[in-house]
Amino acid sequence: MRAYEITAEPEQLRAPRKVRVAAIQFAIVLPTTAPIEEQRKAIHHKVATMIDAAAAAGANIVCMHELWTMPFAFCTRERLPWTEFAESAEHGPSTKFLSQVHFLRHFVVENEDIEQVHEEASKLSSQRIVLPDFSATNLSTEKDGWPGWPRLAAKYNIVIVSSILERDESKDDVLWNAAVVISNSGKVIGKSRKNHIPRIGDFSESTYYMESTIGHPVFETAYGKIAINVCYGRHHPQNWMMYALNGAEIIFNPCAEVVENLR
């Protein structure tokens, strides 16, 4: 990587642009024998607290580990039940969870008294508060959500890199190892896919998905131009080079790896 470093004279007029990045990694929550939807929701709930902590620490961009929404079961070479975790990159449950749920520089209240909400917010020096849909009614806000989820929260101003098993509905449900980029406004900017698929011993991931056909995309975010070089792609120097040539300032490498291979 040092070969691609470009030295230049420091700028004199513009202040350095500082970007704080958070990387999230965790163990699965429920046994792999639990129903798929229960496993996914349990992971979502766990991740919410981790993103909450990352944002509270000042993170601008949060990167999840490879295929964070499921157990990394591809060494089994069994398609079922693991392929049932696949979802749409644009409007699947995990993308909706990350983009529509309001992350949480927050205080949380259960009291429906809006006046009290404003009073408590002012004590915490909140710059803005966001009331949920139907906050002035008795309608539930949890129909499509997660039990016990905060009903009042301010939105974190963060970009999220979300690596998922993608089901491409436009291509007869072909599966991909994809990474979705969600902007700090909660919109899906785009997606990248794994360019290099390992076929080493038990890790023959081609049983599930193949190499990307969309090249080396770079995404313009509020905190700079970013790219995602998923897992095994890190072993291929030209992969990094192509992202850099396409303008990437920060390249993320979400992975799920055997510990011994990282030493």
GROMACS .gro file of C-alpha atoms in nm, residues 23 42 45 57 61 73 92 101 107 112 117 157 168 219 234 242 262:
model
   17
   23ALA     CA    1  -1.578  -0.021   1.294
   42ALA     CA    2  -3.204  -0.976   1.765
   45HIS     CA    3  -3.139  -0.468   1.840
   57ALA     CA    4  -1.816   0.897   2.055
   61ILE     CA    5  -1.886   0.696   0.931
   73ALA     CA    6  -2.215  -1.992   0.768
   92GLY     CA    7  -3.464  -0.492   0.257
  101VAL     CA    8  -3.477   0.427   1.248
  107PHE     CA    9  -3.298   1.098   2.555
  112GLU     CA   10  -4.687   1.107   2.553
  117VAL     CA   11  -4.085   1.636   2.602
  157ASN     CA   12  -2.551   1.262   1.137
  168ASP     CA   13  -3.108  -0.914  -0.654
  219PHE     CA   14  -1.950   0.702  -0.330
  234ARG     CA   15  -0.781  -0.698   0.025
  242MET     CA   16  -0.876   0.076  -0.891
  262LEU     CA   17  -0.521  -1.200   1.043
   0.00000   0.00000   0.00000
